[in-house]
JSON list of C-alpha atoms in Angstrom, two decimals:
[
{"chain": "A", "resi": 1, "resn": "ASP", "atom": "CA", "xyz": [-6.79, -2.20, -20.01]},
{"chain": "A", "resi": 2, "resn": "THR", "atom": "CA", "xyz": [-5.71, -3.10, -16.50]},
{"chain": "A", "resi": 3, "resn": "ALA", "atom": "CA", "xyz": [-2.40, -1.22, -15.32]},
{"chain": "A", "resi": 4, "resn": "VAL", "atom": "CA", "xyz": [-1.14, -3.74, -12.76]},
{"chain": "A", "resi": 5, "resn": "SER", "atom": "CA", "xyz": [-2.70, -7.27, -12.98]},
{"chain": "A", "resi": 6, "resn": "GLN", "atom": "CA", "xyz": [-2.30, -10.22, -10.77]},
{"chain": "A", "resi": 7, "resn": "THR", "atom": "CA", "xyz": [-3.19, -13.85, -11.18]},
{"chain": "A", "resi": 8, "resn": "PRO", "atom": "CA", "xyz": [-4.71, -15.65, -9.58]},
{"chain": "A", "resi": 9, "resn": "LYS", "atom": "CA", "xyz": [-7.13, -13.50, -7.45]},
{"chain": "A", "resi": 10, "resn": "TYR", "atom": "CA", "xyz": [-7.82, -16.40, -5.03]},
{"chain": "A", "resi": 11, "resn": "LEU", "atom": "CA", "xyz": [-5.76, -19.26, -3.89]},
{"chain": "A", "resi": 12, "resn": "VAL", "atom": "CA", "xyz": [-6.96, -21.92, -1.37]},
{"chain": "A", "resi": 13, "resn": "THR", "atom": "CA", "xyz": [-4.37, -24.64, -0.60]},
{"chain": "A", "resi": 14, "resn": "GLN", "atom": "CA", "xyz": [-3.07, -27.03, 2.16]},
{"chain": "A", "resi": 15, "resn": "MET", "atom": "CA", "xyz": [-0.19, -26.40, 4.40]},
{"chain": "A", "resi": 16, "resn": "GLY", "atom": "CA", "xyz": [3.06, -27.53, 3.04]},
{"chain": "A", "resi": 17, "resn": "ASN", "atom": "CA", "xyz": [2.14, -26.89, -0.62]},
{"chain": "A", "resi": 18, "resn": "ASP", "atom": "CA", "xyz": [3.96, -24.61, -2.95]},
{"chain": "A", "resi": 19, "resn": "LYS", "atom": "CA", "xyz": [2.16, -21.77, -4.74]},
{"chain": "A", "resi": 20, "resn": "SER", "atom": "CA", "xyz": [2.88, -18.89, -7.25]},
{"chain": "A", "resi": 21, "resn": "ILE", "atom": "CA", "xyz": [1.38, -15.58, -7.78]},
{"chain": "A", "resi": 22, "resn": "LYS", "atom": "CA", "xyz": [2.02, -13.62, -11.01]},
{"chain": "A", "resi": 23, "resn": "CYS", "atom": "CA", "xyz": [2.01, -9.86, -11.58]},
{"chain": "A", "resi": 24, "resn": "GLU", "atom": "CA", "xyz": [2.33, -7.84, -14.77]},
{"chain": "A", "resi": 25, "resn": "GLN", "atom": "CA", "xyz": [2.36, -3.94, -15.24]},
{"chain": "A", "resi": 26, "resn": "ASN", "atom": "CA", "xyz": [1.87, -2.25, -18.60]},
{"chain": "A", "resi": 27, "resn": "LEU", "atom": "CA", "xyz": [2.77, 1.31, -17.28]},
{"chain": "A", "resi": 28, "resn": "GLY", "atom": "CA", "xyz": [6.48, 1.13, -18.20]},
{"chain": "A", "resi": 29, "resn": "HIS", "atom": "CA", "xyz": [7.59, 1.72, -14.57]},
{"chain": "A", "resi": 30, "resn": "ASP", "atom": "CA", "xyz": [10.99, 0.46, -13.36]},
{"chain": "A", "resi": 31, "resn": "THR", "atom": "CA", "xyz": [10.21, -0.31, -9.89]},
{"chain": "A", "resi": 32, "resn": "MET", "atom": "CA", "xyz": [7.73, -2.98, -8.61]},
{"chain": "A", "resi": 33, "resn": "TYR", "atom": "CA", "xyz": [6.98, -4.28, -5.05]},
{"chain": "A", "resi": 34, "resn": "TRP", "atom": "CA", "xyz": [5.14, -7.12, -3.18]},
{"chain": "A", "resi": 35, "resn": "TYR", "atom": "CA", "xyz": [3.17, -6.06, -0.16]},
{"chain": "A", "resi": 36, "resn": "LYS", "atom": "CA", "xyz": [1.44, -8.40, 2.28]},
{"chain": "A", "resi": 37, "resn": "GLN", "atom": "CA", "xyz": [-1.90, -7.27, 3.92]},
{"chain": "A", "resi": 38, "resn": "ASP", "atom": "CA", "xyz": [-2.73, -9.45, 6.89]},
{"chain": "A", "resi": 39, "resn": "SER", "atom": "CA", "xyz": [-6.19, -9.80, 8.59]},
{"chain": "A", "resi": 40, "resn": "LYS", "atom": "CA", "xyz": [-5.59, -6.60, 10.55]},
{"chain": "A", "resi": 41, "resn": "LYS", "atom": "CA", "xyz": [-5.13, -4.72, 7.30]},
{"chain": "A", "resi": 42, "resn": "PHE", "atom": "CA", "xyz": [-1.61, -4.01, 7.89]},
{"chain": "A", "resi": 43, "resn": "LEU", "atom": "CA", "xyz": [0.32, -3.50, 4.54]},
{"chain": "A", "resi": 44, "resn": "LYS", "atom": "CA", "xyz": [3.83, -4.76, 4.88]},
{"chain": "A", "resi": 45, "resn": "ILE", "atom": "CA", "xyz": [6.64, -4.37, 2.32]},
{"chain": "A", "resi": 46, "resn": "MET", "atom": "CA", "xyz": [8.13, -7.66, 1.26]},
{"chain": "A", "resi": 47, "resn": "PHE", "atom": "CA", "xyz": [10.33, -7.05, -1.71]},
{"chain": "A", "resi": 48, "resn": "SER", "atom": "CA", "xyz": [11.32, -4.18, -3.91]},
{"chain": "A", "resi": 49, "resn": "TYR", "atom": "CA", "xyz": [12.64, -4.66, -7.37]},
{"chain": "A", "resi": 50, "resn": "ASN", "atom": "CA", "xyz": [14.20, -2.05, -9.91]},
{"chain": "A", "resi": 51, "resn": "ASN", "atom": "CA", "xyz": [14.52, -2.92, -13.39]},
{"chain": "A", "resi": 52, "resn": "LYS", "atom": "CA", "xyz": [14.56, -6.74, -12.81]},
{"chain": "A", "resi": 53, "resn": "GLU", "atom": "CA", "xyz": [17.04, -6.39, -9.87]},
{"chain": "A", "resi": 54, "resn": "LEU", "atom": "CA", "xyz": [16.26, -7.13, -6.16]},
{"chain": "A", "resi": 55, "resn": "ILE", "atom": "CA", "xyz": [16.72, -3.98, -4.23]},
{"chain": "A", "resi": 56, "resn": "ILE", "atom": "CA", "xyz": [15.21, -4.75, -0.95]},
{"chain": "A", "resi": 57, "resn": "ASN", "atom": "CA", "xyz": [14.21, -8.00, 0.92]},
{"chain": "A", "resi": 58, "resn": "GLU", "atom": "CA", "xyz": [12.65, -7.06, 4.15]},
{"chain": "A", "resi": 59, "resn": "THR", "atom": "CA", "xyz": [12.67, -9.79, 6.81]},
{"chain": "A", "resi": 60, "resn": "VAL", "atom": "CA", "xyz": [10.65, -12.18, 4.88]},
{"chain": "A", "resi": 61, "resn": "PRO", "atom": "CA", "xyz": [11.25, -16.07, 5.35]},
{"chain": "A", "resi": 62, "resn": "ASN", "atom": "CA", "xyz": [13.31, -17.55, 2.50]},
{"chain": "A", "resi": 63, "resn": "ARG", "atom": "CA", "xyz": [10.41, -19.79, 1.52]},
{"chain": "A", "resi": 64, "resn": "PHE", "atom": "CA", "xyz": [9.26, -16.60, -0.34]},
{"chain": "A", "resi": 65, "resn": "SER", "atom": "CA", "xyz": [11.16, -16.21, -3.64]},
{"chain": "A", "resi": 66, "resn": "PRO", "atom": "CA", "xyz": [10.47, -13.32, -5.97]},
{"chain": "A", "resi": 67, "resn": "LYS", "atom": "CA", "xyz": [11.45, -13.52, -9.52]},
{"chain": "A", "resi": 68, "resn": "SER", "atom": "CA", "xyz": [11.41, -10.67, -12.21]},
{"chain": "A", "resi": 69, "resn": "PRO", "atom": "CA", "xyz": [12.04, -12.02, -15.91]},
{"chain": "A", "resi": 70, "resn": "ASP", "atom": "CA", "xyz": [11.64, -8.57, -17.08]},
{"chain": "A", "resi": 71, "resn": "LYS", "atom": "CA", "xyz": [10.83, -5.18, -15.80]},
{"chain": "A", "resi": 72, "resn": "ALA", "atom": "CA", "xyz": [7.08, -5.60, -16.55]},
{"chain": "A", "resi": 73, "resn": "HIS", "atom": "CA", "xyz": [6.61, -8.76, -14.52]},
{"chain": "A", "resi": 74, "resn": "LEU", "atom": "CA", "xyz": [7.31, -9.61, -10.90]},
{"chain": "A", "resi": 75, "resn": "ASN", "atom": "CA", "xyz": [6.24, -13.16, -9.64]},
{"chain": "A", "resi": 76, "resn": "LEU", "atom": "CA", "xyz": [6.17, -14.49, -6.05]},
{"chain": "A", "resi": 77, "resn": "HIS", "atom": "CA", "xyz": [6.78, -18.17, -5.31]},
{"chain": "A", "resi": 78, "resn": "ILE", "atom": "CA", "xyz": [5.89, -19.43, -1.85]},
{"chain": "A", "resi": 79, "resn": "ASN", "atom": "CA", "xyz": [7.23, -22.85, -0.69]},
{"chain": "A", "resi": 80, "resn": "SER", "atom": "CA", "xyz": [6.04, -25.03, 2.13]},
{"chain": "A", "resi": 81, "resn": "LEU", "atom": "CA", "xyz": [3.02, -22.94, 2.89]},
{"chain": "A", "resi": 82, "resn": "GLU", "atom": "CA", "xyz": [2.09, -22.26, 6.47]},
{"chain": "A", "resi": 83, "resn": "LEU", "atom": "CA", "xyz": [-1.10, -21.00, 8.24]},
{"chain": "A", "resi": 84, "resn": "GLY", "atom": "CA", "xyz": [0.41, -17.72, 8.81]},
{"chain": "A", "resi": 85, "resn": "ASP", "atom": "CA", "xyz": [1.07, -17.02, 5.10]},
{"chain": "A", "resi": 86, "resn": "SER", "atom": "CA", "xyz": [-2.73, -16.53, 4.77]},
{"chain": "A", "resi": 87, "resn": "ALA", "atom": "CA", "xyz": [-3.12, -12.92, 3.65]},
{"chain": "A", "resi": 88, "resn": "VAL", "atom": "CA", "xyz": [-3.85, -10.81, 0.65]},
{"chain": "A", "resi": 89, "resn": "TYR", "atom": "CA", "xyz": [-0.69, -10.17, -1.53]},
{"chain": "A", "resi": 90, "resn": "PHE", "atom": "CA", "xyz": [-0.49, -7.01, -3.57]},
{"chain": "A", "resi": 91, "resn": "CYS", "atom": "CA", "xyz": [1.73, -6.23, -6.34]},
{"chain": "A", "resi": 92, "resn": "ALA", "atom": "CA", "xyz": [2.42, -2.59, -7.02]},
{"chain": "A", "resi": 93, "resn": "SER", "atom": "CA", "xyz": [4.48, -0.57, -9.52]},
{"chain": "A", "resi": 94, "resn": "ARG", "atom": "CA", "xyz": [5.93, 2.84, -8.84]},
{"chain": "A", "resi": 95, "resn": "ARG", "atom": "CA", "xyz": [5.70, 5.93, -11.18]},
{"chain": "A", "resi": 96, "resn": "THR", "atom": "CA", "xyz": [9.18, 7.15, -11.14]},
{"chain": "A", "resi": 97, "resn": "ASP", "atom": "CA", "xyz": [8.49, 10.96, -11.32]},
{"chain": "A", "resi": 98, "resn": "THR", "atom": "CA", "xyz": [5.93, 11.19, -8.54]},
{"chain": "A", "resi": 99, "resn": "GLY", "atom": "CA", "xyz": [6.42, 8.06, -6.63]},
{"chain": "A", "resi": 100, "resn": "GLU", "atom": "CA", "xyz": [2.80, 7.06, -6.77]},
{"chain": "A", "resi": 101, "resn": "LEU", "atom": "CA", "xyz": [2.03, 3.34, -6.39]},
{"chain": "A", "resi": 102, "resn": "PHE", "atom": "CA", "xyz": [-0.24, 1.56, -8.64]},
{"chain": "A", "resi": 103, "resn": "PHE", "atom": "CA", "xyz": [-1.58, -1.63, -6.91]},
{"chain": "A", "resi": 104, "resn": "GLY", "atom": "CA", "xyz": [-2.83, -4.69, -8.49]},
{"chain": "A", "resi": 105, "resn": "GLU", "atom": "CA", "xyz": [-6.30, -6.16, -7.40]},
{"chain": "A", "resi": 106, "resn": "GLY", "atom": "CA", "xyz": [-4.67, -8.35, -4.83]},
{"chain": "A", "resi": 107, "resn": "SER", "atom": "CA", "xyz": [-4.36, -12.05, -4.55]},
{"chain": "A", "resi": 108, "resn": "ARG", "atom": "CA", "xyz": [-6.12, -13.57, -1.45]},
{"chain": "A", "resi": 109, "resn": "LEU", "atom": "CA", "xyz": [-4.26, -16.66, -0.23]},
{"chain": "A", "resi": 110, "resn": "THR", "atom": "CA", "xyz": [-5.93, -19.16, 2.29]},
{"chain": "A", "resi": 111, "resn": "VAL", "atom": "CA", "xyz": [-3.83, -21.87, 3.76]},
{"chain": "A", "resi": 112, "resn": "LEU", "atom": "CA", "xyz": [-5.81, -24.60, 5.42]},
{"chain": "B", "resi": 1, "resn": "GLN", "atom": "CA", "xyz": [10.35, 2.98, 10.32]},
{"chain": "B", "resi": 2, "resn": "GLN", "atom": "CA", "xyz": [6.47, 2.61, 10.36]},
{"chain": "B", "resi": 3, "resn": "PRO", "atom": "CA", "xyz": [4.64, 6.01, 10.79]},
{"chain": "B", "resi": 4, "resn": "VAL", "atom": "CA", "xyz": [2.05, 6.32, 13.47]},
{"chain": "B", "resi": 5, "resn": "GLN", "atom": "CA", "xyz": [-1.57, 7.05, 12.40]},
{"chain": "B", "resi": 6, "resn": "SER", "atom": "CA", "xyz": [-4.31, 8.35, 14.39]},
{"chain": "B", "resi": 7, "resn": "PRO", "atom": "CA", "xyz": [-7.15, 7.73, 15.08]},
{"chain": "B", "resi": 8, "resn": "GLN", "atom": "CA", "xyz": [-7.40, 4.05, 14.42]},
{"chain": "B", "resi": 9, "resn": "ALA", "atom": "CA", "xyz": [-10.97, 4.37, 13.55]},
{"chain": "B", "resi": 10, "resn": "VAL", "atom": "CA", "xyz": [-13.78, 7.01, 13.17]},
{"chain": "B", "resi": 11, "resn": "ILE", "atom": "CA", "xyz": [-17.54, 7.02, 12.38]},
{"chain": "B", "resi": 12, "resn": "LEU", "atom": "CA", "xyz": [-18.95, 10.09, 10.85]},
{"chain": "B", "resi": 13, "resn": "ARG", "atom": "CA", "xyz": [-22.54, 11.14, 9.85]},
{"chain": "B", "resi": 14, "resn": "GLU", "atom": "CA", "xyz": [-22.87, 12.45, 6.25]},
{"chain": "B", "resi": 15, "resn": "GLY", "atom": "CA", "xyz": [-21.65, 16.10, 6.05]},
{"chain": "B", "resi": 16, "resn": "GLU", "atom": "CA", "xyz": [-19.32, 15.88, 9.14]},
{"chain": "B", "resi": 17, "resn": "ASP", "atom": "CA", "xyz": [-15.72, 16.48, 8.97]},
{"chain": "B", "resi": 18, "resn": "ALA", "atom": "CA", "xyz": [-12.73, 14.40, 9.97]},
{"chain": "B", "resi": 19, "resn": "VAL", "atom": "CA", "xyz": [-8.95, 14.65, 10.43]},
{"chain": "B", "resi": 20, "resn": "ILE", "atom": "CA", "xyz": [-6.52, 11.87, 10.11]},
{"chain": "B", "resi": 21, "resn": "ASN", "atom": "CA", "xyz": [-3.11, 12.29, 11.35]},
{"chain": "B", "resi": 22, "resn": "CYS", "atom": "CA", "xyz": [0.25, 10.65, 10.40]},
{"chain": "B", "resi": 23, "resn": "SER", "atom": "CA", "xyz": [3.54, 11.26, 12.28]},
{"chain": "B", "resi": 24, "resn": "SER", "atom": "CA", "xyz": [7.11, 10.15, 12.23]},
{"chain": "B", "resi": 25, "resn": "SER", "atom": "CA", "xyz": [10.09, 10.45, 14.66]},
{"chain": "B", "resi": 26, "resn": "LYS", "atom": "CA", "xyz": [12.29, 11.60, 11.75]},
{"chain": "B", "resi": 27, "resn": "ALA", "atom": "CA", "xyz": [11.93, 13.90, 8.96]},
{"chain": "B", "resi": 28, "resn": "LEU", "atom": "CA", "xyz": [10.61, 12.34, 5.83]},
{"chain": "B", "resi": 29, "resn": "TYR", "atom": "CA", "xyz": [11.18, 12.68, 2.23]},
{"chain": "B", "resi": 30, "resn": "SER", "atom": "CA", "xyz": [7.58, 12.55, 1.31]},
{"chain": "B", "resi": 31, "resn": "VAL", "atom": "CA", "xyz": [4.10, 11.42, 2.56]},
{"chain": "B", "resi": 32, "resn": "HIS", "atom": "CA", "xyz": [1.53, 9.61, 0.50]},
{"chain": "B", "resi": 33, "resn": "TRP", "atom": "CA", "xyz": [-2.08, 9.13, 1.26]},
{"chain": "B", "resi": 34, "resn": "TYR", "atom": "CA", "xyz": [-4.12, 6.10, -0.08]},
{"chain": "B", "resi": 35, "resn": "ARG", "atom": "CA", "xyz": [-7.73, 4.93, 0.48]},
{"chain": "B", "resi": 36, "resn": "GLN", "atom": "CA", "xyz": [-8.74, 1.31, 0.45]},
{"chain": "B", "resi": 37, "resn": "LYS", "atom": "CA", "xyz": [-12.29, 0.27, 0.14]},
{"chain": "B", "resi": 38, "resn": "HIS", "atom": "CA", "xyz": [-13.28, -3.16, 1.51]},
{"chain": "B", "resi": 39, "resn": "GLY", "atom": "CA", "xyz": [-12.23, -5.96, -0.87]},
{"chain": "B", "resi": 40, "resn": "GLU", "atom": "CA", "xyz": [-10.17, -3.58, -3.23]},
{"chain": "B", "resi": 41, "resn": "ALA", "atom": "CA", "xyz": [-6.80, -2.38, -3.68]},
{"chain": "B", "resi": 42, "resn": "PRO", "atom": "CA", "xyz": [-5.40, 0.89, -2.09]},
{"chain": "B", "resi": 43, "resn": "VAL", "atom": "CA", "xyz": [-6.00, 3.87, -4.41]},
{"chain": "B", "resi": 44, "resn": "PHE", "atom": "CA", "xyz": [-3.70, 6.94, -4.38]},
{"chain": "B", "resi": 45, "resn": "LEU", "atom": "CA", "xyz": [-5.17, 10.18, -3.23]},
{"chain": "B", "resi": 46, "resn": "MET", "atom": "CA", "xyz": [-2.13, 12.56, -3.02]},
{"chain": "B", "resi": 47, "resn": "ILE", "atom": "CA", "xyz": [1.65, 13.07, -2.27]},
{"chain": "B", "resi": 48, "resn": "LEU", "atom": "CA", "xyz": [3.07, 15.74, -0.25]},
{"chain": "B", "resi": 49, "resn": "LEU", "atom": "CA", "xyz": [6.88, 16.48, -0.81]},
{"chain": "B", "resi": 50, "resn": "LYS", "atom": "CA", "xyz": [7.58, 19.93, 0.74]},
{"chain": "B", "resi": 51, "resn": "GLY", "atom": "CA", "xyz": [7.59, 21.10, 4.34]},
{"chain": "B", "resi": 52, "resn": "GLY", "atom": "CA", "xyz": [4.57, 23.33, 4.84]},
{"chain": "B", "resi": 53, "resn": "GLU", "atom": "CA", "xyz": [2.89, 22.03, 1.69]},
{"chain": "B", "resi": 54, "resn": "GLN", "atom": "CA", "xyz": [-0.88, 21.69, 1.49]},
{"chain": "B", "resi": 55, "resn": "LYS", "atom": "CA", "xyz": [-2.76, 19.96, -1.24]},
{"chain": "B", "resi": 56, "resn": "GLY", "atom": "CA", "xyz": [-6.20, 19.04, -2.00]},
{"chain": "B", "resi": 57, "resn": "HIS", "atom": "CA", "xyz": [-9.01, 18.14, -4.43]},
{"chain": "B", "resi": 58, "resn": "ASP", "atom": "CA", "xyz": [-12.63, 18.28, -4.00]},
{"chain": "B", "resi": 59, "resn": "LYS", "atom": "CA", "xyz": [-13.21, 18.10, -0.38]},
{"chain": "B", "resi": 60, "resn": "ILE", "atom": "CA", "xyz": [-10.25, 16.01, 0.61]},
{"chain": "B", "resi": 61, "resn": "SER", "atom": "CA", "xyz": [-7.01, 17.87, 1.36]},
{"chain": "B", "resi": 62, "resn": "ALA", "atom": "CA", "xyz": [-3.72, 17.30, 3.16]},
{"chain": "B", "resi": 63, "resn": "SER", "atom": "CA", "xyz": [-0.91, 19.26, 4.76]},
{"chain": "B", "resi": 64, "resn": "PHE", "atom": "CA", "xyz": [2.87, 18.42, 5.51]},
{"chain": "B", "resi": 65, "resn": "ASN", "atom": "CA", "xyz": [4.24, 20.36, 8.46]},
{"chain": "B", "resi": 66, "resn": "GLU", "atom": "CA", "xyz": [7.39, 22.46, 8.19]},
{"chain": "B", "resi": 67, "resn": "LYS", "atom": "CA", "xyz": [9.53, 19.95, 9.88]},
{"chain": "B", "resi": 68, "resn": "LYS", "atom": "CA", "xyz": [8.28, 17.28, 7.44]},
{"chain": "B", "resi": 69, "resn": "GLN", "atom": "CA", "xyz": [7.44, 14.84, 10.39]},
{"chain": "B", "resi": 70, "resn": "GLN", "atom": "CA", "xyz": [3.68, 15.05, 10.42]},
{"chain": "B", "resi": 71, "resn": "SER", "atom": "CA", "xyz": [0.89, 15.06, 7.99]},
{"chain": "B", "resi": 72, "resn": "SER", "atom": "CA", "xyz": [-2.79, 15.37, 8.21]},
{"chain": "B", "resi": 73, "resn": "LEU", "atom": "CA", "xyz": [-5.57, 14.39, 5.80]},
{"chain": "B", "resi": 74, "resn": "TYR", "atom": "CA", "xyz": [-8.76, 16.55, 6.04]},
{"chain": "B", "resi": 75, "resn": "LEU", "atom": "CA", "xyz": [-12.09, 15.22, 4.92]},
{"chain": "B", "resi": 76, "resn": "THR", "atom": "CA", "xyz": [-14.72, 17.76, 4.81]},
{"chain": "B", "resi": 77, "resn": "ALA", "atom": "CA", "xyz": [-18.48, 17.46, 4.35]},
{"chain": "B", "resi": 78, "resn": "SER", "atom": "CA", "xyz": [-17.92, 13.70, 4.24]},
{"chain": "B", "resi": 79, "resn": "GLN", "atom": "CA", "xyz": [-19.93, 11.51, 1.77]},
{"chain": "B", "resi": 80, "resn": "LEU", "atom": "CA", "xyz": [-20.93, 7.87, 2.12]},
{"chain": "B", "resi": 81, "resn": "SER", "atom": "CA", "xyz": [-18.35, 7.23, -0.55]},
{"chain": "B", "resi": 82, "resn": "TYR", "atom": "CA", "xyz": [-15.65, 8.42, 1.75]},
{"chain": "B", "resi": 83, "resn": "SER", "atom": "CA", "xyz": [-15.91, 5.16, 3.77]},
{"chain": "B", "resi": 84, "resn": "GLY", "atom": "CA", "xyz": [-12.88, 2.95, 3.68]},
{"chain": "B", "resi": 85, "resn": "THR", "atom": "CA", "xyz": [-9.39, 2.47, 5.32]},
{"chain": "B", "resi": 86, "resn": "TYR", "atom": "CA", "xyz": [-7.00, 5.52, 4.92]},
{"chain": "B", "resi": 87, "resn": "PHE", "atom": "CA", "xyz": [-3.16, 4.70, 4.85]},
{"chain": "B", "resi": 88, "resn": "CYS", "atom": "CA", "xyz": [-0.43, 7.11, 5.05]},
{"chain": "B", "resi": 89, "resn": "GLY", "atom": "CA", "xyz": [2.75, 5.87, 3.47]},
{"chain": "B", "resi": 90, "resn": "THR", "atom": "CA", "xyz": [6.18, 7.47, 4.12]},
{"chain": "B", "resi": 91, "resn": "LEU", "atom": "CA", "xyz": [9.38, 7.62, 2.41]},
{"chain": "B", "resi": 92, "resn": "ASN", "atom": "CA", "xyz": [12.71, 8.12, 4.23]},
{"chain": "B", "resi": 93, "resn": "SER", "atom": "CA", "xyz": [14.61, 8.71, 1.00]},
{"chain": "B", "resi": 94, "resn": "GLY", "atom": "CA", "xyz": [13.73, 8.89, -2.79]},
{"chain": "B", "resi": 95, "resn": "ASN", "atom": "CA", "xyz": [14.87, 5.23, -3.29]},
{"chain": "B", "resi": 96, "resn": "THR", "atom": "CA", "xyz": [13.29, 3.53, -0.38]},
{"chain": "B", "resi": 97, "resn": "PRO", "atom": "CA", "xyz": [10.02, 1.63, -0.58]},
{"chain": "B", "resi": 98, "resn": "LEU", "atom": "CA", "xyz": [6.76, 3.12, 0.76]},
{"chain": "B", "resi": 99, "resn": "VAL", "atom": "CA", "xyz": [6.11, 2.01, 4.43]},
{"chain": "B", "resi": 100, "resn": "PHE", "atom": "CA", "xyz": [2.56, 2.34, 5.45]},
{"chain": "B", "resi": 101, "resn": "GLY", "atom": "CA", "xyz": [0.92, 3.23, 8.90]},
{"chain": "B", "resi": 102, "resn": "LYS", "atom": "CA", "xyz": [-1.57, 0.82, 10.39]},
{"chain": "B", "resi": 103, "resn": "GLY", "atom": "CA", "xyz": [-4.53, 2.70, 8.64]},
{"chain": "B", "resi": 104, "resn": "THR", "atom": "CA", "xyz": [-7.63, 4.51, 9.75]},
{"chain": "B", "resi": 105, "resn": "ARG", "atom": "CA", "xyz": [-10.94, 3.00, 9.33]},
{"chain": "B", "resi": 106, "resn": "LEU", "atom": "CA", "xyz": [-13.49, 5.54, 8.40]},
{"chain": "B", "resi": 107, "resn": "SER", "atom": "CA", "xyz": [-17.18, 4.87, 8.25]},
{"chain": "B", "resi": 108, "resn": "VAL", "atom": "CA", "xyz": [-19.57, 7.30, 7.12]},
{"chain": "B", "resi": 109, "resn": "ILE", "atom": "CA", "xyz": [-23.24, 6.66, 7.90]},
{"chain": "B", "resi": 110, "resn": "ALA", "atom": "CA", "xyz": [-26.42, 8.29, 6.63]}
]
């Protein structure tokens, strides 16, 4: 029973298209995140949500729009995809008492 | 503020030891350590919250200095399974998201 699940695992698309990635956690955590990992393996925080509310939006282009329909789900929609958006996107949820992060398997986005 | 990790990469033979450092210019709320194997998600190793704290399990341990600005991860008698990229993540306060260092790529060879 996967704790944090993301779909799809792989996306290959053309520049200019729009795509979405879905994330669900069954751990009952209140806080969820989106991280972007580029080709140099740098893990960069994009968004932070607490109980469906956006807490932090790092310097991310507004082509990226997160949505949290409930505290177990955090989706990421990307408009007008660019080559530089190619990366692995990780969803994570945070255990409240310890702060430990539980990561999804990642969604590898390739923009051609 | 992103923590600084060193070294960037290290190659070990099985059985050798390694130390990975993580430092910040400001006192931190906590330090996390994660390991990521190729093609997989990062996996939690441990959290350090208190200045002077040391923690460990099996042959992987970590310390957090008294000023809470520097943490080190110690891998002793390394095994092939230790290979991967190690990230430290730091929190400036209890409510901020984890900010990761650039990672240390560890390769253990037979």
